[in-house]
């Protein structure tokens, strides 16, 4: 990010703002930053679910469980958490109850 803001954006005011927002996100220092992090987590799980739907029959031993394990349990925002629960309910109903 530092390279992008200094070399590509030449440390402009916009570059400084972008870098400030990036640090806020990385530090999880505001409710907005934590919300965006949760959106990243749910997006990763949604993407993994799409891959499962698309490739589970054509890719032997497809195991995307690590993506779900590293995202869904870490969601903090209650609304986003409910989306994750709905995703896992859908996933479990189509793949079987042994998944977590």
PDB file of C-alpha atoms in Angstrom:
ATOM      1  CA  UNK A   1       0.000   0.000   0.000  1.00  0.00           C
ATOM      2  CA  UNK A   2       2.848   2.346   0.834  1.00  0.00           C
ATOM      3  CA  UNK A   3       4.330   1.821  -2.616  1.00  0.00           C
ATOM      4  CA  UNK A   4       0.980   2.555  -4.254  1.00  0.00           C
ATOM      5  CA  UNK A   5       0.393   5.756  -2.333  1.00  0.00           C
ATOM      6  CA  UNK A   6       3.909   7.149  -2.608  1.00  0.00           C
ATOM      7  CA  UNK A   7       4.969   6.112  -6.098  1.00  0.00           C
ATOM      8  CA  UNK A   8       1.736   5.938  -8.026  1.00  0.00           C
ATOM      9  CA  UNK A   9      -0.156   8.697  -6.263  1.00  0.00           C
ATOM     10  CA  UNK A  10       2.929  10.751  -5.401  1.00  0.00           C
ATOM     11  CA  UNK A  11       1.981  11.310  -1.761  1.00  0.00           C
ATOM     12  CA  UNK A  12      -0.915  13.497  -2.846  1.00  0.00           C
ATOM     13  CA  UNK A  13      -3.664  14.412  -0.374  1.00  0.00           C
ATOM     14  CA  UNK A  14      -5.744  11.590  -1.832  1.00  0.00           C
ATOM     15  CA  UNK A  15      -2.840   9.180  -1.321  1.00  0.00           C
ATOM     16  CA  UNK A  16      -2.520  10.229   2.299  1.00  0.00           C
ATOM     17  CA  UNK A  17      -6.254   9.724   2.825  1.00  0.00           C
ATOM     18  CA  UNK A  18      -6.144   6.279   1.234  1.00  0.00           C
ATOM     19  CA  UNK A  19      -3.179   5.300   3.400  1.00  0.00           C
ATOM     20  CA  UNK A  20      -4.967   6.599   6.503  1.00  0.00           C
ATOM     21  CA  UNK A  21      -8.071   4.560   5.679  1.00  0.00           C
ATOM     22  CA  UNK A  22      -5.952   1.489   4.961  1.00  0.00           C
ATOM     23  CA  UNK A  23      -4.280   1.782   8.372  1.00  0.00           C
ATOM     24  CA  UNK A  24      -7.678   2.217  10.006  1.00  0.00           C
ATOM     25  CA  UNK A  25      -8.837  -0.984   8.308  1.00  0.00           C
ATOM     26  CA  UNK A  26      -5.679  -2.921   9.174  1.00  0.00           C
ATOM     27  CA  UNK A  27      -5.762  -1.762  12.808  1.00  0.00           C
ATOM     28  CA  UNK A  28      -9.520  -2.380  13.045  1.00  0.00           C
ATOM     29  CA  UNK A  29      -9.647   0.898  14.948  1.00  0.00           C
ATOM     30  CA  UNK A  30     -13.205   1.969  14.087  1.00  0.00           C
ATOM     31  CA  UNK A  31     -16.621   0.316  13.849  1.00  0.00           C
ATOM     32  CA  UNK A  32     -16.560   0.976  10.099  1.00  0.00           C
ATOM     33  CA  UNK A  33     -13.219  -0.785   9.708  1.00  0.00           C
ATOM     34  CA  UNK A  34     -14.480  -3.790  11.659  1.00  0.00           C
ATOM     35  CA  UNK A  35     -17.642  -3.880   9.525  1.00  0.00           C
ATOM     36  CA  UNK A  36     -15.615  -3.836   6.307  1.00  0.00           C
ATOM     37  CA  UNK A  37     -13.405  -6.641   7.676  1.00  0.00           C
ATOM     38  CA  UNK A  38     -16.532  -8.689   8.318  1.00  0.00           C
ATOM     39  CA  UNK A  39     -17.692  -7.984   4.769  1.00  0.00           C
ATOM     40  CA  UNK A  40     -14.338  -9.319   3.547  1.00  0.00           C
ATOM     41  CA  UNK A  41     -14.837 -12.440   5.635  1.00  0.00           C
ATOM     42  CA  UNK A  42     -18.353 -13.130   4.369  1.00  0.00           C
ATOM     43  CA  UNK A  43     -17.244 -12.450   0.800  1.00  0.00           C
ATOM     44  CA  UNK A  44     -14.508 -15.074   1.125  1.00  0.00           C
ATOM     45  CA  UNK A  45     -17.013 -17.625   2.407  1.00  0.00           C
ATOM     46  CA  UNK A  46     -19.516 -16.771  -0.331  1.00  0.00           C
ATOM     47  CA  UNK A  47     -16.819 -17.181  -2.950  1.00  0.00           C
ATOM     48  CA  UNK A  48     -15.815 -20.546  -1.500  1.00  0.00           C
ATOM     49  CA  UNK A  49     -19.446 -21.627  -1.589  1.00  0.00           C
ATOM     50  CA  UNK A  50     -19.735 -20.632  -5.225  1.00  0.00           C
ATOM     51  CA  UNK A  51     -16.610 -22.679  -6.016  1.00  0.00           C
ATOM     52  CA  UNK A  52     -18.128 -25.641  -4.184  1.00  0.00           C
ATOM     53  CA  UNK A  53     -21.324 -25.404  -6.199  1.00  0.00           C
ATOM     54  CA  UNK A  54     -19.476 -25.050  -9.464  1.00  0.00           C
ATOM     55  CA  UNK A  55     -16.610 -27.507  -9.016  1.00  0.00           C
ATOM     56  CA  UNK A  56     -17.595 -30.099  -6.400  1.00  0.00           C
ATOM     57  CA  UNK A  57     -18.565 -32.641  -9.045  1.00  0.00           C
ATOM     58  CA  UNK A  58     -15.619 -32.028 -11.372  1.00  0.00           C
ATOM     59  CA  UNK A  59     -12.733 -31.614  -8.904  1.00  0.00           C
ATOM     60  CA  UNK A  60     -11.965 -34.722  -6.868  1.00  0.00           C
ATOM     61  CA  UNK A  61     -11.464 -34.173  -3.134  1.00  0.00           C
ATOM     62  CA  UNK A  62     -12.336 -30.490  -3.321  1.00  0.00           C
ATOM     63  CA  UNK A  63     -11.903 -29.212   0.247  1.00  0.00           C
ATOM     64  CA  UNK A  64     -12.791 -25.585   0.822  1.00  0.00           C
ATOM     65  CA  UNK A  65     -13.532 -26.055   4.515  1.00  0.00           C
ATOM     66  CA  UNK A  66     -10.453 -24.001   5.543  1.00  0.00           C
ATOM     67  CA  UNK A  67     -11.999 -20.943   3.872  1.00  0.00           C
ATOM     68  CA  UNK A  68     -15.150 -21.333   5.949  1.00  0.00           C
ATOM     69  CA  UNK A  69     -13.177 -22.062   9.128  1.00  0.00           C
ATOM     70  CA  UNK A  70     -11.059 -18.943   8.741  1.00  0.00           C
ATOM     71  CA  UNK A  71     -13.938 -16.602   7.969  1.00  0.00           C
ATOM     72  CA  UNK A  72     -17.377 -17.420   9.361  1.00  0.00           C
ATOM     73  CA  UNK A  73     -16.392 -17.925  13.041  1.00  0.00           C
ATOM     74  CA  UNK A  74     -14.512 -14.605  13.081  1.00  0.00           C
ATOM     75  CA  UNK A  75     -17.422 -12.437  11.965  1.00  0.00           C
ATOM     76  CA  UNK A  76     -18.381  -9.980  14.706  1.00  0.00           C
ATOM     77  CA  UNK A  77     -21.123  -7.787  13.255  1.00  0.00           C
ATOM     78  CA  UNK A  78     -24.523  -9.265  14.115  1.00  0.00           C
ATOM     79  CA  UNK A  79     -26.078  -8.601  10.707  1.00  0.00           C
ATOM     80  CA  UNK A  80     -23.132 -10.074   8.806  1.00  0.00           C
ATOM     81  CA  UNK A  81     -23.034 -12.955  11.282  1.00  0.00           C
ATOM     82  CA  UNK A  82     -26.653 -13.767  10.376  1.00  0.00           C
ATOM     83  CA  UNK A  83     -25.657 -13.881   6.703  1.00  0.00           C
ATOM     84  CA  UNK A  84     -22.880 -16.316   7.575  1.00  0.00           C
ATOM     85  CA  UNK A  85     -25.300 -18.507   9.516  1.00  0.00           C
ATOM     86  CA  UNK A  86     -27.687 -18.551   6.557  1.00  0.00           C
ATOM     87  CA  UNK A  87     -24.831 -19.452   4.227  1.00  0.00           C
ATOM     88  CA  UNK A  88     -23.739 -22.323   6.450  1.00  0.00           C
ATOM     89  CA  UNK A  89     -27.319 -23.565   6.779  1.00  0.00           C
ATOM     90  CA  UNK A  90     -27.623 -23.618   2.986  1.00  0.00           C
ATOM     91  CA  UNK A  91     -24.239 -25.290   2.659  1.00  0.00           C
ATOM     92  CA  UNK A  92     -25.012 -27.955   5.259  1.00  0.00           C
ATOM     93  CA  UNK A  93     -28.397 -28.727   3.723  1.00  0.00           C
ATOM     94  CA  UNK A  94     -26.876 -29.361   0.316  1.00  0.00           C
ATOM     95  CA  UNK A  95     -23.567 -30.989   1.303  1.00  0.00           C
ATOM     96  CA  UNK A  96     -24.655 -32.875   4.398  1.00  0.00           C
ATOM     97  CA  UNK A  97     -24.847 -32.334   8.143  1.00  0.00           C
ATOM     98  CA  UNK A  98     -21.263 -33.445   8.847  1.00  0.00           C
ATOM     99  CA  UNK A  99     -19.911 -30.081   7.691  1.00  0.00           C
ATOM    100  CA  UNK A 100     -19.434 -27.302  10.206  1.00  0.00           C
TER     101      UNK A 100
END
